[in-house]
């Protein structure tokens, strides 16, 4: 059991200490319910990078569903729980379908709009009791015993918080958790590893909504009444503040942030009327200002400052790597025909044709700005050609998105390494094997994915070993030197066990011995049948390694042939080699 779990269990038992004032217990209940909402925001905002002001509204769906089931329809309050989860989950799916294409500030703004709309929905629906809401909810009861005492509620809330914590931790330590981490800055790399970004975003949004729904159900039965006010935009801002205050990427931070905001809120409600007179709801201003100051002063929140713990997650150990997928039959692995790509008036790639065979190392060279990286993007689905055709392992892959290309057996690295900042080195590599796992988010939450995870990590460890970085497996990925980050990207590509490997300047920033080791590895991969296409500036390196070379200048192929032929080509000498010499 981890320390945060032990602390949570201790907290659940705390209300039963003799002499514990009931007022404190009921504050603790508020904190617990809020922490569940905030935990969803830690996932959604802290980890997946999507700011949401609508969590209170989603909590409202859960609370009203609970009230309808238990009060209006007179069914068991326990039936209200699945109803609450269904209501908030469905609301999130519908909202997500129209909202999640937006990103950054636009997404945040649209959740504000949702927050306001949901509040008016609650206020205006007759079935929800309009401004008065629904009251007279029965308390939860267990085996005929009605949980009316606040300490009994504290048990239910505490257990819910504990289970939420475990479920969330399990989700984050899975292939889906790695995908969620990648949504903050690692989108392109994740898509190239086969992650469906839209699906991952929806997962984060719906998961956070389910936690909000759970909190709504608890809230409804704790208050025994539901009205619109706790589910408006102001509450939405407070939940966001809790998540950010505690430490947006840290689960225990949700509890810390919830405790601070609930306690301060309670204190302000006593204090502000004395200072400003009654009837001025100045808490919102104080919290809004608090959020702004906090984001300036401690953008990572308080938890990392307190716990000094950005300790990397533990992952299951295993020795058995995944079996290699069957290699494609086609000997021509990758074929580009007459690719064109223009950016405004600039023709970045003009009429590029090339083909890459099984077991071949093909070098793509040319001066800076020649269009090499753009070509890579066209070949890997990161960008799409204006015209021309891409064939991948015998399949027409023109216009396919990066995850589809990954499914067809292509893996790549980037000129500027794109490692996911919140993950360790080995987790970044395991992200590359995303498509080789099959566990669903639900299986991950229930820890039914442990054997698969162990195999994924064994595969990742082997790939890391091949690039010589196994010793760094548990370091934060972005703490490595840039050259090593490139090697991690190569390992990530290898973890997919691809048929075609595209490497954009893999040797840049490497020392001589590291380059030698990389060359040996690439030869080995080619000998095993992989097709390797690489862009490289180090002429000595690429000339000694590649079987054939294609030379680009201003987006056009000016020469193609063996290294010896290229060395002799007058066009190449003029455009490139001459200038280098
Ligand atoms: P290389 O990798 O060979 O150095 P690039 O493919 O990165 O060259 O760039 C080729 C040309 O296309 C350059 O002139 C570059 O400025 C331009 N370019 C690349 N990407 C974009 C983009 N997204 N928008 C506009 N221009 C771009
Ligand atoms: Mg480039």
PDB file of C-alpha atoms in Angstrom, residues 80-253:
ATOM      1  CA  UNK A  80     -28.985   6.646  -7.952  1.00  0.00           C
ATOM      2  CA  UNK A  81     -25.273   5.910  -8.219  1.00  0.00           C
ATOM      3  CA  UNK A  82     -25.337   4.209 -11.632  1.00  0.00           C
ATOM      4  CA  UNK A  83     -27.907   6.795 -12.718  1.00  0.00           C
ATOM      5  CA  UNK A  84     -25.604   9.609 -11.606  1.00  0.00           C
ATOM      6  CA  UNK A  85     -22.615   8.100 -13.408  1.00  0.00           C
ATOM      7  CA  UNK A  86     -24.680   7.551 -16.517  1.00  0.00           C
ATOM      8  CA  UNK A  87     -26.004  11.118 -16.490  1.00  0.00           C
ATOM      9  CA  UNK A  88     -22.657  12.810 -16.008  1.00  0.00           C
ATOM     10  CA  UNK A  89     -20.882  10.389 -18.334  1.00  0.00           C
ATOM     11  CA  UNK A  90     -23.420  10.873 -21.124  1.00  0.00           C
ATOM     12  CA  UNK A  91     -23.391  14.625 -20.667  1.00  0.00           C
ATOM     13  CA  UNK A  92     -19.610  14.541 -21.013  1.00  0.00           C
ATOM     14  CA  UNK A  93     -19.776  12.427 -24.167  1.00  0.00           C
ATOM     15  CA  UNK A  94     -22.235  14.826 -25.775  1.00  0.00           C
ATOM     16  CA  UNK A  95     -20.347  17.905 -24.649  1.00  0.00           C
ATOM     17  CA  UNK A  96     -17.050  16.369 -25.645  1.00  0.00           C
ATOM     18  CA  UNK A  97     -18.298  15.519 -29.110  1.00  0.00           C
ATOM     19  CA  UNK A  98     -18.883  19.186 -29.868  1.00  0.00           C
ATOM     20  CA  UNK A  99     -16.177  20.739 -27.681  1.00  0.00           C
ATOM     21  CA  UNK A 100     -13.035  18.644 -27.645  1.00  0.00           C
ATOM     22  CA  UNK A 101     -11.906  19.601 -31.125  1.00  0.00           C
ATOM     23  CA  UNK A 102     -11.084  22.942 -29.584  1.00  0.00           C
ATOM     24  CA  UNK A 103      -7.816  23.346 -27.794  1.00  0.00           C
ATOM     25  CA  UNK A 104      -6.077  25.672 -25.371  1.00  0.00           C
ATOM     26  CA  UNK A 105      -7.949  28.828 -24.414  1.00  0.00           C
ATOM     27  CA  UNK A 106     -10.827  28.053 -26.747  1.00  0.00           C
ATOM     28  CA  UNK A 107     -11.529  24.821 -24.938  1.00  0.00           C
ATOM     29  CA  UNK A 108     -11.375  26.598 -21.574  1.00  0.00           C
ATOM     30  CA  UNK A 109     -13.739  29.314 -22.826  1.00  0.00           C
ATOM     31  CA  UNK A 110     -16.189  26.808 -24.200  1.00  0.00           C
ATOM     32  CA  UNK A 111     -16.293  24.989 -20.853  1.00  0.00           C
ATOM     33  CA  UNK A 112     -17.145  28.346 -19.261  1.00  0.00           C
ATOM     34  CA  UNK A 113     -20.020  28.637 -21.707  1.00  0.00           C
ATOM     35  CA  UNK A 114     -21.123  25.113 -20.824  1.00  0.00           C
ATOM     36  CA  UNK A 115     -20.847  25.920 -17.132  1.00  0.00           C
ATOM     37  CA  UNK A 116     -23.205  28.873 -17.534  1.00  0.00           C
ATOM     38  CA  UNK A 117     -25.628  26.952 -19.774  1.00  0.00           C
ATOM     39  CA  UNK A 118     -25.891  23.981 -17.450  1.00  0.00           C
ATOM     40  CA  UNK A 119     -26.679  26.275 -14.551  1.00  0.00           C
ATOM     41  CA  UNK A 120     -29.559  27.799 -16.528  1.00  0.00           C
ATOM     42  CA  UNK A 121     -30.685  24.342 -17.500  1.00  0.00           C
ATOM     43  CA  UNK A 122     -30.932  23.369 -13.821  1.00  0.00           C
ATOM     44  CA  UNK A 123     -32.690  26.626 -12.961  1.00  0.00           C
ATOM     45  CA  UNK A 124     -35.263  26.352 -15.725  1.00  0.00           C
ATOM     46  CA  UNK A 125     -36.301  22.725 -15.786  1.00  0.00           C
ATOM     47  CA  UNK A 126     -39.559  22.050 -13.971  1.00  0.00           C
ATOM     48  CA  UNK A 127     -38.679  18.437 -13.424  1.00  0.00           C
ATOM     49  CA  UNK A 128     -35.585  19.595 -11.492  1.00  0.00           C
ATOM     50  CA  UNK A 129     -37.578  21.965  -9.323  1.00  0.00           C
ATOM     51  CA  UNK A 130     -36.198  25.152 -10.883  1.00  0.00           C
ATOM     52  CA  UNK A 131     -34.561  27.544  -8.387  1.00  0.00           C
ATOM     53  CA  UNK A 132     -35.750  25.574  -5.393  1.00  0.00           C
ATOM     54  CA  UNK A 133     -34.354  22.303  -6.608  1.00  0.00           C
ATOM     55  CA  UNK A 134     -35.425  18.987  -5.157  1.00  0.00           C
ATOM     56  CA  UNK A 135     -35.478  18.344  -1.447  1.00  0.00           C
ATOM     57  CA  UNK A 136     -36.373  15.622   0.965  1.00  0.00           C
ATOM     58  CA  UNK A 137     -33.944  13.032  -0.373  1.00  0.00           C
ATOM     59  CA  UNK A 138     -33.674   9.927   1.799  1.00  0.00           C
ATOM     60  CA  UNK A 139     -30.276   9.207   3.323  1.00  0.00           C
ATOM     61  CA  UNK A 140     -28.270   6.247   2.078  1.00  0.00           C
ATOM     62  CA  UNK A 141     -28.899   3.119   4.051  1.00  0.00           C
ATOM     63  CA  UNK A 142     -26.946  -0.084   4.505  1.00  0.00           C
ATOM     64  CA  UNK A 143     -28.797  -3.251   5.515  1.00  0.00           C
ATOM     65  CA  UNK A 144     -31.703  -1.224   6.842  1.00  0.00           C
ATOM     66  CA  UNK A 145     -29.443   1.085   8.840  1.00  0.00           C
ATOM     67  CA  UNK A 146     -29.968   4.695   7.691  1.00  0.00           C
ATOM     68  CA  UNK A 147     -26.721   6.624   7.393  1.00  0.00           C
ATOM     69  CA  UNK A 148     -27.988   9.855   8.881  1.00  0.00           C
ATOM     70  CA  UNK A 149     -25.098  10.611  11.214  1.00  0.00           C
ATOM     71  CA  UNK A 150     -22.418  12.785   9.518  1.00  0.00           C
ATOM     72  CA  UNK A 151     -19.853  10.249  10.667  1.00  0.00           C
ATOM     73  CA  UNK A 152     -21.654   7.530   8.769  1.00  0.00           C
ATOM     74  CA  UNK A 153     -21.674   9.751   5.693  1.00  0.00           C
ATOM     75  CA  UNK A 154     -17.979  10.297   6.265  1.00  0.00           C
ATOM     76  CA  UNK A 155     -17.424   6.542   5.924  1.00  0.00           C
ATOM     77  CA  UNK A 156     -19.206   6.435   2.573  1.00  0.00           C
ATOM     78  CA  UNK A 157     -17.437   9.541   1.327  1.00  0.00           C
ATOM     79  CA  UNK A 158     -14.067   8.305   2.563  1.00  0.00           C
ATOM     80  CA  UNK A 159     -14.447   4.938   0.894  1.00  0.00           C
ATOM     81  CA  UNK A 160     -15.544   6.647  -2.321  1.00  0.00           C
ATOM     82  CA  UNK A 161     -12.504   8.897  -2.175  1.00  0.00           C
ATOM     83  CA  UNK A 162     -10.216   5.946  -1.560  1.00  0.00           C
ATOM     84  CA  UNK A 163     -11.687   3.942  -4.447  1.00  0.00           C
ATOM     85  CA  UNK A 164     -11.483   6.990  -6.730  1.00  0.00           C
ATOM     86  CA  UNK A 165      -7.862   7.404  -5.801  1.00  0.00           C
ATOM     87  CA  UNK A 166      -7.055   3.763  -6.545  1.00  0.00           C
ATOM     88  CA  UNK A 167      -8.998   3.743  -9.812  1.00  0.00           C
ATOM     89  CA  UNK A 168      -7.344   6.949 -10.986  1.00  0.00           C
ATOM     90  CA  UNK A 169      -3.878   5.764 -10.069  1.00  0.00           C
ATOM     91  CA  UNK A 170      -4.475   2.505 -11.924  1.00  0.00           C
ATOM     92  CA  UNK A 171      -5.722   4.347 -14.975  1.00  0.00           C
ATOM     93  CA  UNK A 172      -2.701   6.640 -14.984  1.00  0.00           C
ATOM     94  CA  UNK A 173      -0.309   3.685 -14.707  1.00  0.00           C
ATOM     95  CA  UNK A 174      -1.488   2.080 -17.904  1.00  0.00           C
ATOM     96  CA  UNK A 175      -1.156   2.434 -21.642  1.00  0.00           C
ATOM     97  CA  UNK A 176      -4.089   4.835 -21.458  1.00  0.00           C
ATOM     98  CA  UNK A 177      -2.417   6.826 -18.717  1.00  0.00           C
ATOM     99  CA  UNK A 178       0.645   7.261 -20.898  1.00  0.00           C
ATOM    100  CA  UNK A 179      -1.588   8.416 -23.735  1.00  0.00           C
ATOM    101  CA  UNK A 180      -3.242  10.947 -21.411  1.00  0.00           C
ATOM    102  CA  UNK A 181       0.138  12.315 -20.329  1.00  0.00           C
ATOM    103  CA  UNK A 182       1.054  12.714 -23.990  1.00  0.00           C
ATOM    104  CA  UNK A 183      -1.944  14.997 -24.570  1.00  0.00           C
ATOM    105  CA  UNK A 184       0.039  17.764 -22.933  1.00  0.00           C
ATOM    106  CA  UNK A 185       2.747  18.590 -25.452  1.00  0.00           C
ATOM    107  CA  UNK A 186       3.380  15.126 -26.835  1.00  0.00           C
ATOM    108  CA  UNK A 187       0.430  14.866 -29.203  1.00  0.00           C
ATOM    109  CA  UNK A 188       2.371  14.447 -32.425  1.00  0.00           C
ATOM    110  CA  UNK A 189       4.665  11.829 -30.970  1.00  0.00           C
ATOM    111  CA  UNK A 190       1.733   9.961 -29.444  1.00  0.00           C
ATOM    112  CA  UNK A 191      -0.205  10.006 -32.699  1.00  0.00           C
ATOM    113  CA  UNK A 192       2.852   8.658 -34.465  1.00  0.00           C
ATOM    114  CA  UNK A 193       2.946   5.873 -31.888  1.00  0.00           C
ATOM    115  CA  UNK A 194      -0.628   5.002 -32.830  1.00  0.00           C
ATOM    116  CA  UNK A 195      -2.569   6.842 -30.117  1.00  0.00           C
ATOM    117  CA  UNK A 196      -5.966   8.092 -31.253  1.00  0.00           C
ATOM    118  CA  UNK A 197      -5.813  11.573 -29.758  1.00  0.00           C
ATOM    119  CA  UNK A 198      -9.535  12.271 -30.019  1.00  0.00           C
ATOM    120  CA  UNK A 199     -10.301   9.076 -28.140  1.00  0.00           C
ATOM    121  CA  UNK A 200      -7.725   9.892 -25.462  1.00  0.00           C
ATOM    122  CA  UNK A 201      -9.158  13.402 -24.985  1.00  0.00           C
ATOM    123  CA  UNK A 202     -12.659  12.015 -24.674  1.00  0.00           C
ATOM    124  CA  UNK A 203     -11.425   9.437 -22.174  1.00  0.00           C
ATOM    125  CA  UNK A 204      -9.968  12.175 -19.958  1.00  0.00           C
ATOM    126  CA  UNK A 205     -13.119  14.269 -20.200  1.00  0.00           C
ATOM    127  CA  UNK A 206     -15.501  11.405 -19.496  1.00  0.00           C
ATOM    128  CA  UNK A 207     -13.375   9.991 -16.688  1.00  0.00           C
ATOM    129  CA  UNK A 208     -13.294  13.373 -14.938  1.00  0.00           C
ATOM    130  CA  UNK A 209     -17.053  13.664 -15.471  1.00  0.00           C
ATOM    131  CA  UNK A 210     -17.649  10.251 -13.884  1.00  0.00           C
ATOM    132  CA  UNK A 211     -15.773  11.335 -10.776  1.00  0.00           C
ATOM    133  CA  UNK A 212     -17.841  14.534 -10.755  1.00  0.00           C
ATOM    134  CA  UNK A 213     -21.004  12.422 -11.088  1.00  0.00           C
ATOM    135  CA  UNK A 214     -19.956  10.260  -8.159  1.00  0.00           C
ATOM    136  CA  UNK A 215     -19.326  13.395  -6.113  1.00  0.00           C
ATOM    137  CA  UNK A 216     -22.751  14.733  -7.128  1.00  0.00           C
ATOM    138  CA  UNK A 217     -24.466  11.591  -5.909  1.00  0.00           C
ATOM    139  CA  UNK A 218     -22.626  11.753  -2.568  1.00  0.00           C
ATOM    140  CA  UNK A 219     -23.405  15.451  -2.261  1.00  0.00           C
ATOM    141  CA  UNK A 220     -27.117  14.952  -2.922  1.00  0.00           C
ATOM    142  CA  UNK A 221     -27.460  12.383  -0.168  1.00  0.00           C
ATOM    143  CA  UNK A 222     -25.275  14.262   2.261  1.00  0.00           C
ATOM    144  CA  UNK A 223     -27.322  17.472   1.850  1.00  0.00           C
ATOM    145  CA  UNK A 224     -30.554  15.513   1.390  1.00  0.00           C
ATOM    146  CA  UNK A 225     -31.439  18.229  -1.123  1.00  0.00           C
ATOM    147  CA  UNK A 226     -30.250  19.488  -4.491  1.00  0.00           C
ATOM    148  CA  UNK A 227     -30.451  23.037  -5.842  1.00  0.00           C
ATOM    149  CA  UNK A 228     -28.710  24.809  -8.748  1.00  0.00           C
ATOM    150  CA  UNK A 229     -26.275  27.024  -6.862  1.00  0.00           C
ATOM    151  CA  UNK A 230     -23.536  24.503  -6.000  1.00  0.00           C
ATOM    152  CA  UNK A 231     -23.294  23.558  -9.682  1.00  0.00           C
ATOM    153  CA  UNK A 232     -22.738  26.935 -11.292  1.00  0.00           C
ATOM    154  CA  UNK A 233     -19.690  28.558 -12.776  1.00  0.00           C
ATOM    155  CA  UNK A 234     -18.384  29.889  -9.451  1.00  0.00           C
ATOM    156  CA  UNK A 235     -18.219  26.369  -8.085  1.00  0.00           C
ATOM    157  CA  UNK A 236     -16.556  25.298 -11.324  1.00  0.00           C
ATOM    158  CA  UNK A 237     -13.832  27.866 -10.738  1.00  0.00           C
ATOM    159  CA  UNK A 238     -13.361  26.639  -7.179  1.00  0.00           C
ATOM    160  CA  UNK A 239     -12.830  23.023  -8.276  1.00  0.00           C
ATOM    161  CA  UNK A 240     -10.288  24.139 -10.812  1.00  0.00           C
ATOM    162  CA  UNK A 241      -8.582  26.164  -8.107  1.00  0.00           C
ATOM    163  CA  UNK A 242      -8.425  23.073  -5.877  1.00  0.00           C
ATOM    164  CA  UNK A 243      -6.751  21.002  -8.591  1.00  0.00           C
ATOM    165  CA  UNK A 244      -4.267  23.707  -9.522  1.00  0.00           C
ATOM    166  CA  UNK A 245      -3.562  24.677  -5.931  1.00  0.00           C
ATOM    167  CA  UNK A 246      -2.831  21.137  -4.818  1.00  0.00           C
ATOM    168  CA  UNK A 247      -0.589  20.454  -7.772  1.00  0.00           C
ATOM    169  CA  UNK A 248      -2.208  19.935 -11.093  1.00  0.00           C
ATOM    170  CA  UNK A 249      -0.392  16.721 -11.976  1.00  0.00           C
ATOM    171  CA  UNK A 250      -0.505  15.042  -8.567  1.00  0.00           C
ATOM    172  CA  UNK A 251      -3.366  12.964  -7.256  1.00  0.00           C
ATOM    173  CA  UNK A 252      -2.816  13.592  -3.528  1.00  0.00           C
ATOM    174  CA  UNK A 253      -2.758  17.280  -4.419  1.00  0.00           C
TER     175      UNK A 253
END
